XYZ file of C-alpha atoms in Angstrom:
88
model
C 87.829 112.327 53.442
C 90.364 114.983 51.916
C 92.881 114.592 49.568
C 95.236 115.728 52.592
C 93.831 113.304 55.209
C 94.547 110.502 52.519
C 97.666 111.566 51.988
C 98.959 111.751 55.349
C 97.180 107.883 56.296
C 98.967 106.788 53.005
C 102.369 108.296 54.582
C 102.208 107.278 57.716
C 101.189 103.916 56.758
C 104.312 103.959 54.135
C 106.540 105.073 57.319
C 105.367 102.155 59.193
C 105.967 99.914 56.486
C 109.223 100.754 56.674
C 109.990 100.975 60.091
C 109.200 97.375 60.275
C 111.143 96.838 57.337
C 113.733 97.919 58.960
C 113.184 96.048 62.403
C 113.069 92.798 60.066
C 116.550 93.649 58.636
C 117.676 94.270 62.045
C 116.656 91.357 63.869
C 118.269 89.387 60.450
C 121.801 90.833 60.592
C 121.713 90.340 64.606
C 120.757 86.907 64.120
C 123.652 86.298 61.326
C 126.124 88.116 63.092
C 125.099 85.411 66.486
C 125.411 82.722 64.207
C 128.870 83.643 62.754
C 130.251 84.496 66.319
C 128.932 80.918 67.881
C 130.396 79.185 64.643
C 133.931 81.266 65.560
C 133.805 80.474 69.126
C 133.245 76.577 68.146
C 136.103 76.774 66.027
C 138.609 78.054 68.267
C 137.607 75.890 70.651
C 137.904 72.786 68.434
C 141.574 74.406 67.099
C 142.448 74.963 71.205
C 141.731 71.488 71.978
C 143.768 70.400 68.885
C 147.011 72.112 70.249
C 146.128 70.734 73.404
C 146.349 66.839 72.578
C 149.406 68.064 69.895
C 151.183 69.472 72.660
C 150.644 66.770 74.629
C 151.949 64.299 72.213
C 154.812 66.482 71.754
C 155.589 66.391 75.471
C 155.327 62.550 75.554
C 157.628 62.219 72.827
C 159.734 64.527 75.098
C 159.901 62.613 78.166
C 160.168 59.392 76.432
C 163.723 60.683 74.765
C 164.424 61.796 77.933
C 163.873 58.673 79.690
C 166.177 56.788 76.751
C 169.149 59.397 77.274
C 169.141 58.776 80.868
C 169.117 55.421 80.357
C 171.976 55.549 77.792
C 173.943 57.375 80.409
C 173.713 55.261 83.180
C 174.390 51.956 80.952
C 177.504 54.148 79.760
C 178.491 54.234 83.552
C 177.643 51.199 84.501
C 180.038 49.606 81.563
C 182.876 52.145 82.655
C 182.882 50.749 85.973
C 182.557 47.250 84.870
C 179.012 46.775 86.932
C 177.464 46.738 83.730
C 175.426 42.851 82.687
C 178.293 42.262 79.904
C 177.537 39.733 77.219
C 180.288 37.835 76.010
């Protein structure tokens, strides 16, 4: 075998080496950058349904108020008139 022959096995296997080096980095950062996205997506969706039940809540709150001021109102009227249950 030449010195030239052995020179050119001993570069392509180098090249090789590399290429899969390079496949292995690759397939690493793809696999990270998967991970990162699936973690993001989880936590929006956790944050989404946390808005969800706050705003909910918040809307409960909401009509409950409501439902006392309308209430308020028609005992007002109802003591105007004199229907209201007076306690004496």
């Amino acid at each position: 075998m030449s010195s030239g022959q052995f020179n050119a096995g001993q570069s392509r296997g180098g090249a090789q080496a590399k290429t899969e080096d390079w496949m292995e980095s690759a397939k690493s950062t793809t696999n990270a950058a998967h991970d990162k996205a699936a973690d993001a997506a989880n936590c929006t969706s956790a944050q989404a349904q946390q808005h969800k039940d706050e705003s909910a809540g918040f809307l409960q709150q909401t009509g409950e108020q409501m439902v006392h001021v309308a209430q308020g109102a028609i005992d007002g009227v109802k003591n105007t008139l004199g229907v209201g249950d007076q306690k004496k």
